[in-house]
GROMACS .gro file of C-alpha atoms in nm:
model
  414
    1MET     CA    1   3.669   8.567  16.203
    2MET     CA    2   3.990   8.708  16.323
    3ASP     CA    3   3.944   8.927  16.625
    4VAL     CA    4   4.013   9.323  16.522
    5SER     CA    5   4.286   9.357  16.747
    6LYS     CA    6   4.478   9.101  16.639
    7LYS     CA    7   4.460   9.157  16.287
    8GLY     CA    8   4.555   9.523  16.306
    9LYS     CA    9   4.860   9.346  16.484
   10LEU     CA   10   4.964   9.111  16.209
   11SER     CA   11   4.894   9.403  15.977
   12LEU     CA   12   5.146   9.606  16.139
   13PHE     CA   13   5.386   9.313  16.151
   14LEU     CA   14   5.355   9.244  15.781
   15CYS     CA   15   5.416   9.603  15.709
   16SER     CA   16   5.711   9.594  15.973
   17VAL     CA   17   5.834   9.301  15.792
   18LEU     CA   18   5.805   9.412  15.402
   19ALA     CA   19   5.966   9.698  15.530
   20CYS     CA   20   6.331   9.564  15.647
   21ASN     CA   21   6.354   9.318  15.300
   22LEU     CA   22   6.263   9.606  15.105
   23TRP     CA   23   6.570   9.785  15.316
   24THR     CA   24   6.826   9.511  15.263
   25LEU     CA   25   6.782   9.420  14.907
   26PRO     CA   26   6.876   9.607  14.649
   27VAL     CA   27   6.653   9.880  14.501
   28PHE     CA   28   6.707  10.081  14.210
   29ALA     CA   29   6.372  10.296  14.219
   30ASP     CA   30   6.406  10.410  13.812
   31VAL     CA   31   6.480  10.095  13.677
   32SER     CA   32   6.390   9.742  13.627
   33VAL     CA   33   6.628   9.492  13.689
   34LEU     CA   34   6.585   9.195  13.351
   35PRO     CA   35   6.760   8.915  13.474
   36PHE     CA   36   6.970   8.714  13.215
   37ASP     CA   37   7.175   8.402  13.205
   38VAL     CA   38   7.526   8.347  13.054
   39LYS     CA   39   7.623   8.058  12.865
   40LEU     CA   40   8.001   8.043  12.780
   41GLU     CA   41   8.106   7.834  12.482
   42THR     CA   42   8.386   7.773  12.214
   43VAL     CA   43   8.358   7.870  11.846
   44THR     CA   44   8.724   7.816  11.743
   45SER     CA   45   9.089   7.758  11.881
   46TYR     CA   46   9.401   7.743  11.785
   47ASP     CA   47   9.762   7.619  11.940
   48GLY     CA   48  10.072   7.676  11.649
   49GLY     CA   49  10.220   7.902  11.897
   50ASP     CA   50  10.259   8.158  11.591
   51TRP     CA   51   9.968   8.362  11.579
   52ILE     CA   52   9.618   8.390  11.782
   53TRP     CA   53   9.267   8.483  11.677
   54PHE     CA   54   9.172   8.848  11.753
   55HIS     CA   55   8.852   9.047  11.722
   56PRO     CA   56   8.588   8.806  11.658
   57ARG     CA   57   8.257   8.974  11.597
   58ALA     CA   58   7.892   8.885  11.470
   59ALA     CA   59   7.635   8.948  11.283
   60ALA     CA   60   7.331   8.802  11.229
   61VAL     CA   61   7.096   8.826  10.892
   62PRO     CA   62   6.731   8.733  11.013
   63GLY     CA   63   6.579   8.404  10.829
   64ASP     CA   64   6.874   8.308  10.684
   65GLY     CA   65   6.948   7.962  10.844
   66ASN     CA   66   6.784   7.666  10.921
   67ASP     CA   67   6.433   7.621  10.957
   68GLY     CA   68   6.375   8.014  10.991
   69MET     CA   69   6.674   8.084  11.229
   70PRO     CA   70   6.878   8.364  11.151
   71SER     CA   71   7.240   8.292  11.046
   72VAL     CA   72   7.544   8.469  11.190
   73GLY     CA   73   7.887   8.529  11.077
   74ILE     CA   74   8.167   8.615  11.256
   75THR     CA   75   8.451   8.804  11.100
   76LEU     CA   76   8.809   8.800  11.265
   77GLN     CA   77   9.189   8.800  11.182
   78ARG     CA   78   9.497   8.654  11.274
   79HIS     CA   79   9.736   8.904  11.561
   80LEU     CA   80  10.030   8.805  11.422
   81ASN     CA   81  10.253   8.794  11.730
   82ALA     CA   82  10.407   9.128  11.698
   83SER     CA   83  10.156   9.470  11.837
   84ASP     CA   84   9.851   9.533  11.666
   85TYR     CA   85   9.963   9.319  11.382
   86TYR     CA   86   9.683   9.149  11.212
   87SER     CA   87   9.635   8.961  10.864
   88GLY     CA   88   9.324   8.979  10.636
   89MET     CA   89   8.972   8.914  10.728
   90TYR     CA   90   8.880   8.564  10.793
   91VAL     CA   91   8.487   8.453  10.830
   92MET     CA   92   8.302   8.192  11.030
   93LEU     CA   93   7.948   8.110  10.984
   94THR     CA   94   7.665   7.940  11.140
   95GLU     CA   95   7.302   7.854  11.063
   96ASP     CA   96   7.201   7.678  11.280
   97LEU     CA   97   7.233   7.894  11.642
   98GLY     CA   98   7.626   7.789  11.687
   99LYS     CA   99   7.589   7.432  11.678
  100THR     CA  100   7.781   7.392  11.421
  101TRP     CA  101   7.999   7.633  11.241
  102LYS     CA  102   8.163   7.669  10.895
  103GLY     CA  103   8.542   7.814  10.875
  104PRO     CA  104   8.746   8.021  10.965
  105ARG     CA  105   8.804   8.119  10.565
  106GLU     CA  106   8.962   8.348  10.472
  107VAL     CA  107   8.772   8.596  10.268
  108PRO     CA  108   8.997   8.697   9.941
  109GLU     CA  109   8.857   9.048   9.839
  110LEU     CA  110   8.962   9.151  10.188
  111ALA     CA  111   9.312   9.015  10.206
  112TRP     CA  112   9.652   9.229  10.237
  113ARG     CA  113   9.733   9.468   9.941
  114GLU     CA  114  10.031   9.615   9.846
  115GLY     CA  115  10.040   9.995   9.873
  116ASP     CA  116  10.189  10.236   9.650
  117SER     CA  117  10.505  10.244   9.789
  118GLY     CA  118  10.548   9.880   9.875
  119GLU     CA  119  10.392   9.901  10.240
  120THR     CA  120  10.104   9.682  10.358
  121ILE     CA  121   9.816   9.827  10.331
  122ALA     CA  122   9.501   9.644  10.576
  123VAL     CA  123   9.215   9.646  10.747
  124CYS     CA  124   9.158   9.583  11.106
  125ASP     CA  125   8.926   9.647  11.390
  126ALA     CA  126   8.577   9.552  11.221
  127THR     CA  127   8.272   9.512  11.328
  128PRO     CA  128   8.025   9.373  11.060
  129GLY     CA  129   7.579   9.442  11.082
  130TRP     CA  130   7.292   9.396  10.931
  131HIS     CA  131   7.168   9.690  10.735
  132PRO     CA  132   6.799   9.598  10.704
  133GLN     CA  133   6.675   9.848  10.463
  134SER     CA  134   6.954   9.701  10.149
  135ARG     CA  135   6.964   9.347  10.278
  136LYS     CA  136   7.292   9.383  10.302
  137ILE     CA  137   7.609   9.280  10.557
  138ILE     CA  138   7.833   9.579  10.516
  139VAL     CA  139   8.173   9.598  10.765
  140LEU     CA  140   8.370   9.901  10.922
  141GLY     CA  141   8.707   9.890  11.072
  142LEU     CA  142   9.016  10.083  11.012
  143GLN     CA  143   9.219  10.064  10.699
  144LEU     CA  144   9.616  10.092  10.798
  145ARG     CA  145   9.980  10.078  10.615
  146TYR     CA  146  10.248   9.825  10.787
  147SER     CA  147  10.639   9.880  10.693
  148LYS     CA  148  10.759   9.514  10.589
  149THR     CA  149  10.800   9.374  10.941
  150GLY     CA  150  10.451   9.486  11.053
  151GLU     CA  151  10.537   9.848  11.232
  152GLN     CA  152  10.221  10.106  11.175
  153LEU     CA  153  10.313  10.374  10.973
  154GLU     CA  154  10.165  10.751  11.013
  155ASP     CA  155  10.394  10.954  10.859
  156LYS     CA  156  10.191  11.090  10.567
  157PRO     CA  157   9.782  11.192  10.640
  158ARG     CA  158   9.515  10.894  10.578
  159SER     CA  159   9.722  10.624  10.677
  160LEU     CA  160   9.454  10.500  10.924
  161GLN     CA  161   9.110  10.547  10.790
  162THR     CA  162   8.765  10.444  10.751
  163ALA     CA  163   8.741  10.137  10.483
  164TYR     CA  164   8.420   9.932  10.479
  165ALA     CA  165   8.353   9.596  10.304
  166VAL     CA  166   8.009   9.511  10.153
  167HIS     CA  167   7.872   9.140  10.205
  168ASP     CA  168   7.559   9.001  10.026
  169PRO     CA  169   7.484   8.709  10.263
  170PHE     CA  170   7.216   8.553  10.011
  171THR     CA  171   7.513   8.529   9.700
  172ARG     CA  172   7.752   8.515   9.920
  173ALA     CA  173   7.932   8.795   9.747
  174TRP     CA  174   8.210   9.037   9.886
  175SER     CA  175   8.293   9.359   9.753
  176GLY     CA  176   8.671   9.463   9.803
  177TRP     CA  177   8.750   9.743  10.070
  178ARG     CA  178   8.664  10.109  10.020
  179THR     CA  179   8.761  10.383  10.227
  180VAL     CA  180   8.515  10.637  10.359
  181GLU     CA  181   8.578  11.013  10.132
  182LEU     CA  182   8.576  11.291  10.458
  183THR     CA  183   8.624  11.664  10.439
  184ASP     CA  184   8.911  11.813  10.592
  185ASN     CA  185   9.087  11.474  10.520
  186ASP     CA  186   9.446  11.527  10.532
  187THR     CA  187   9.412  11.803  10.770
  188LYS     CA  188   9.169  11.780  11.065
  189PHE     CA  189   9.087  11.372  10.992
  190TYR     CA  190   9.416  11.360  10.936
  191ILE     CA  191   9.451  11.019  11.143
  192SER     CA  192   9.031  10.923  11.207
  193GLY     CA  193   8.878  10.544  11.193
  194PRO     CA  194   8.543  10.361  11.406
  195GLY     CA  195   8.838  10.134  11.571
  196CYS     CA  196   8.622   9.802  11.655
  197SER     CA  197   8.319  10.073  11.723
  198GLN     CA  198   7.982  10.019  11.737
  199TRP     CA  199   7.721  10.145  11.450
  200ILE     CA  200   7.368  10.133  11.398
  201VAL     CA  201   7.132  10.207  11.144
  202GLN     CA  202   6.823  10.390  11.181
  203ASP     CA  203   6.489  10.380  11.035
  204ASP     CA  204   6.548  10.558  10.725
  205GLY     CA  205   6.844  10.331  10.660
  206ASN     CA  206   7.154  10.621  10.766
  207ILE     CA  207   7.414  10.468  10.945
  208LEU     CA  208   7.510  10.630  11.257
  209LEU     CA  209   7.893  10.592  11.269
  210PRO     CA  210   8.127  10.672  11.579
  211ILE     CA  211   8.471  10.792  11.450
  212TYR     CA  212   8.787  10.903  11.642
  213TYR     CA  213   9.084  11.084  11.525
  214LYS     CA  214   9.377  11.314  11.546
  215SER     CA  215   9.487  11.615  11.341
  216SER     CA  216   9.873  11.584  11.332
  217PRO     CA  217  10.034  11.290  11.391
  218ASN     CA  218  10.142  11.394  11.774
  219GLY     CA  219   9.756  11.466  11.845
  220VAL     CA  220   9.559  11.338  12.068
  221TYR     CA  221   9.251  11.174  11.958
  222SER     CA  222   8.890  11.317  11.958
  223VAL     CA  223   8.552  11.194  11.887
  224THR     CA  224   8.213  11.223  11.667
  225VAL     CA  225   8.010  11.033  11.521
  226LEU     CA  226   7.892  11.045  11.115
  227LYS     CA  227   7.590  11.001  10.963
  228CYS     CA  228   7.627  10.832  10.652
  229SER     CA  229   7.415  10.721  10.360
  230PHE     CA  230   7.430  10.369  10.194
  231ASP     CA  231   7.256  10.246   9.863
  232GLY     CA  232   7.326   9.917   9.925
  233ASP     CA  233   7.652   9.964   9.761
  234THR     CA  234   7.818  10.276   9.860
  235LEU     CA  235   7.878  10.476  10.195
  236ARG     CA  236   7.851  10.861  10.212
  237VAL     CA  237   7.925  11.111  10.454
  238ILE     CA  238   7.595  11.352  10.482
  239GLU     CA  239   7.625  11.475  10.871
  240TYR     CA  240   7.899  11.565  11.095
  241GLY     CA  241   7.801  11.530  11.448
  242ASN     CA  242   7.976  11.769  11.749
  243ASP     CA  243   8.342  11.683  11.830
  244MET     CA  244   8.448  11.569  12.170
  245HIS     CA  245   8.805  11.629  12.311
  246LEU     CA  246   8.994  11.536  12.620
  247ASN     CA  247   9.333  11.653  12.664
  248VAL     CA  248   9.533  11.374  12.849
  249GLU     CA  249   9.641  11.051  12.791
  250ARG     CA  250   9.599  11.010  12.380
  251GLY     CA  251   9.214  11.143  12.414
  252LEU     CA  252   8.939  10.949  12.356
  253CYS     CA  253   8.905  10.684  12.152
  254GLU     CA  254   8.719  10.352  12.026
  255PRO     CA  255   8.352  10.534  12.047
  256SER     CA  256   8.029  10.259  12.020
  257ILE     CA  257   7.684  10.354  12.031
  258ALA     CA  258   7.339  10.256  12.128
  259LEU     CA  259   6.962  10.335  12.086
  260TYR     CA  260   6.757  10.326  12.369
  261ASN     CA  261   6.453  10.427  12.435
  262GLY     CA  262   6.487  10.714  12.237
  263THR     CA  263   6.791  10.830  12.355
  264TYR     CA  264   7.157  10.757  12.149
  265TYR     CA  265   7.419  10.668  12.379
  266LEU     CA  266   7.753  10.656  12.329
  267THR     CA  267   8.107  10.470  12.529
  268ILE     CA  268   8.426  10.600  12.512
  269ARG     CA  269   8.802  10.421  12.570
  270ASN     CA  270   9.056  10.630  12.767
  271ASP     CA  271   9.371  10.536  12.901
  272VAL     CA  272   9.239  10.647  13.216
  273LYS     CA  273   8.911  10.567  13.230
  274GLY     CA  274   8.639  10.509  13.056
  275TYR     CA  275   8.327  10.780  12.946
  276VAL     CA  276   8.000  10.793  12.860
  277THR     CA  277   7.770  11.057  12.739
  278THR     CA  278   7.416  11.110  12.523
  279SER     CA  279   7.191  11.280  12.334
  280LYS     CA  280   6.886  11.323  12.185
  281ASP     CA  281   6.956  11.340  11.741
  282GLY     CA  282   7.281  11.071  11.752
  283MET     CA  283   7.453  11.358  11.647
  284HIS     CA  284   7.529  11.622  11.929
  285TYR     CA  285   7.643  11.524  12.266
  286GLU     CA  286   7.633  11.605  12.613
  287PRO     CA  287   7.965  11.649  12.788
  288ILE     CA  288   8.099  11.338  12.854
  289LYS     CA  289   8.127  11.160  13.210
  290ASP     CA  290   8.340  10.916  13.311
  291TRP     CA  291   8.133  10.572  13.457
  292THR     CA  292   8.117  10.499  13.758
  293PHE     CA  293   7.858  10.222  13.934
  294ASP     CA  294   7.542  10.343  14.058
  295ASP     CA  295   7.727  10.316  14.428
  296GLY     CA  296   7.937  10.631  14.342
  297ALA     CA  297   8.266  10.400  14.328
  298GLU     CA  298   8.483  10.435  13.990
  299LEU     CA  299   8.385  10.169  13.772
  300GLY     CA  300   8.770  10.104  13.698
  301SER     CA  301   8.761  10.038  13.334
  302TYR     CA  302   9.063  10.176  13.164
  303ASN     CA  303   9.258  10.127  12.839
  304THR     CA  304   9.030   9.913  12.710
  305GLN     CA  305   8.725   9.942  12.469
  306GLN     CA  306   8.314   9.864  12.603
  307HIS     CA  307   8.015   9.780  12.435
  308TRP     CA  308   7.637   9.765  12.430
  309LEU     CA  309   7.335   9.522  12.419
  310THR     CA  310   7.022   9.686  12.389
  311HIS     CA  311   6.672   9.486  12.477
  312SER     CA  312   6.339   9.678  12.494
  313ASP     CA  313   6.332   9.605  12.850
  314GLY     CA  314   6.699   9.696  12.996
  315LEU     CA  315   7.038   9.893  12.871
  316PHE     CA  316   7.352   9.667  12.911
  317LEU     CA  317   7.732   9.755  12.931
  318ILE     CA  318   8.011   9.475  12.864
  319TYR     CA  319   8.366   9.562  12.980
  320THR     CA  320   8.691   9.505  13.176
  321ARG     CA  321   8.811   9.648  13.469
  322ARG     CA  322   9.057   9.637  13.794
  323GLY     CA  323   8.940   9.552  14.177
  324ALA     CA  324   8.796   9.183  14.053
  325ASN     CA  325   9.128   8.997  14.164
  326ASN     CA  326   9.246   9.020  13.854
  327ASP     CA  327   9.628   9.217  13.879
  328ASN     CA  328   9.797   8.946  13.688
  329VAL     CA  329   9.653   8.990  13.371
  330PHE     CA  330   9.768   9.259  13.158
  331ARG     CA  331   9.549   9.555  13.174
  332ASN     CA  332   9.345   9.409  13.417
  333ARG     CA  333   9.143   9.258  13.047
  334ALA     CA  334   8.945   8.985  13.243
  335PRO     CA  335   8.690   8.905  13.303
  336LEU     CA  336   8.493   9.033  13.081
  337PHE     CA  337   8.195   9.152  13.273
  338MET     CA  338   7.796   9.296  13.208
  339ALA     CA  339   7.598   9.455  13.390
  340GLN     CA  340   7.252   9.720  13.362
  341VAL     CA  341   7.260  10.082  13.280
  342ASP     CA  342   7.041  10.318  13.446
  343PRO     CA  343   6.968  10.557  13.166
  344GLU     CA  344   6.877  10.818  13.352
  345LYS     CA  345   7.190  10.887  13.612
  346LEU     CA  346   7.415  10.680  13.303
  347VAL     CA  347   7.640  10.460  13.594
  348VAL     CA  348   7.629  10.071  13.579
  349MET     CA  349   7.394   9.909  13.867
  350ARG     CA  350   7.653   9.700  14.075
  351GLU     CA  351   7.420   9.437  14.175
  352THR     CA  352   7.354   9.325  13.835
  353GLU     CA  353   7.725   9.303  13.730
  354LYS     CA  354   7.775   8.908  13.575
  355ILE     CA  355   8.070   8.707  13.458
  356LEU     CA  356   8.003   8.649  13.105
  357MET     CA  357   8.405   8.561  13.050
  358PRO     CA  358   8.630   8.415  13.306
  359ASN     CA  359   8.986   8.489  13.404
  360THR     CA  360   9.153   8.236  13.289
  361GLY     CA  361   9.478   8.476  13.289
  362ALA     CA  362   9.452   8.548  12.912
  363THR     CA  363   9.341   8.881  12.782
  364PHE     CA  364   8.982   8.987  12.687
  365GLY     CA  365   8.835   9.295  12.565
  366ASN     CA  366   8.863   9.314  12.181
  367PHE     CA  367   8.538   9.189  12.138
  368GLY     CA  368   8.184   9.197  11.988
  369ALA     CA  369   7.876   9.229  12.077
  370THR     CA  370   7.512   9.176  11.889
  371THR     CA  371   7.124   9.077  11.853
  372VAL     CA  372   7.063   8.743  11.759
  373ASN     CA  373   6.697   8.707  11.801
  374GLN     CA  374   6.455   8.730  12.073
  375ASN     CA  375   6.607   8.494  12.297
  376GLU     CA  376   6.945   8.574  12.269
  377SER     CA  377   7.242   8.801  12.254
  378TRP     CA  378   7.587   8.684  12.157
  379VAL     CA  379   7.961   8.831  12.314
  380THR     CA  380   8.228   8.720  12.108
  381ASP     CA  381   8.592   8.731  12.235
  382ALA     CA  382   8.914   8.517  12.142
  383GLU     CA  383   9.169   8.495  12.419
  384GLY     CA  384   9.496   8.688  12.416
  385VAL     CA  385   9.807   8.528  12.476
  386PHE     CA  386  10.137   8.664  12.397
  387GLY     CA  387  10.495   8.681  12.429
  388ASP     CA  388  10.652   8.409  12.578
  389ALA     CA  389  10.402   8.268  12.699
  390LEU     CA  390  10.252   8.210  12.332
  391LYS     CA  391  10.399   7.894  12.205
  392PRO     CA  392  10.296   7.519  12.021
  393GLY     CA  393  10.084   7.387  12.220
  394VAL     CA  394   9.953   7.650  12.436
  395THR     CA  395   9.504   7.692  12.302
  396ALA     CA  396   9.398   8.021  12.264
  397ARG     CA  397   9.052   8.032  12.234
  398VAL     CA  398   8.741   8.196  12.018
  399LEU     CA  399   8.494   8.255  12.278
  400LEU     CA  400   8.075   8.290  12.263
  401ALA     CA  401   7.901   8.397  12.577
  402ARG     CA  402   7.521   8.352  12.503
  403ILE     CA  403   7.358   8.644  12.650
  404VAL     CA  404   7.020   8.447  12.760
  405TRP     CA  405   6.731   8.662  12.830
  406SER     CA  406   6.451   8.624  13.027
  407LYS     CA  407   6.162   8.851  12.836
  408PRO     CA  408   6.206   8.890  12.450
  409ASN     CA  409   6.364   9.170  12.334
  410LEU     CA  410   6.128   9.279  12.101
  411LEU     CA  411   6.432   9.524  11.976
  412ALA     CA  412   6.520   9.236  11.753
  413ALA     CA  413   6.466   9.203  11.400
  414LYS     CA  414   6.278   9.013  11.250
   0.00000   0.00000   0.00000
């Protein structure tokens, strides 16, 4: 039997050791850290030198793949070596969780078409998603107008507006592009749309769609959320959220929405820094605050979109940022990072940050993030190679970062 005095000294020693360890380890009193691993792979690539793949974003269809696995489709476009100048839509498909891929295949229904004045009508910045109530894939993006030289035209109302297409994954049929009618289409929403925006489906089948807009050609952008009904064919706006403004540097754009533990989260792009806000009903949001780390330092994400991943045990942000030995990259758009978010304090937990896609000199930032199954979520992006760097023989890849969770994600569709 241990002597009582020795036992007391041992207890005191153990308490001291534990206290020291707690002091030196990161402490997240209110947030349980959810570990994850990252596996990076190439989906496709191109080295012709005249264009690159861009805007790859994925959506999963539960049970549609081999042996009960989900099928996963990726929408992507060719960037035609001029600013924001894109081809029609292409798709890729895997039925075995990315072991093999079909495509890229051009979708004729989603190709360019000619406008009334001879301009090109196209859709870009698109995000696909699964609508479980109708068992359809909806692709939401920006319809825009190009001149014959690829310049974006904004000379009349609705030159940029919300567009969508519907895909039946079981028959492989596509609708053409359609546009969403808004009130005040020619005034308040002179130019508007969900460029690169993540959107969500509510339990009743309604869609919460964040958009950005401006009321004149020379105005700054603001952000709001649209609540839309969808009957399997047509998307209709049934409610408008509050407006969020920032009267600096083009304002606010490219918002993305997530739902976690009953709270809606919105992350928003700005030329100077990224912003975040929350809502209890998904439509009415608190004043925006700038993104920071949990130590109070600025996150450093600027003039680039951020996106969310949700897990039943954690909320995560994906982003690029300055301050990562990456001044060699345009707008510091590499590496691509992911970190867990404190959902109450609305800060990024620095110690959880991981690189999803490394800095190789190419840009990232026009990416997608989606849940695939309980074990994996996927982040997809394409290497941006521009100007004199884009020439025959230079390979630009479409990349997939598999987020492999340490615990099952109970939010994944079954």
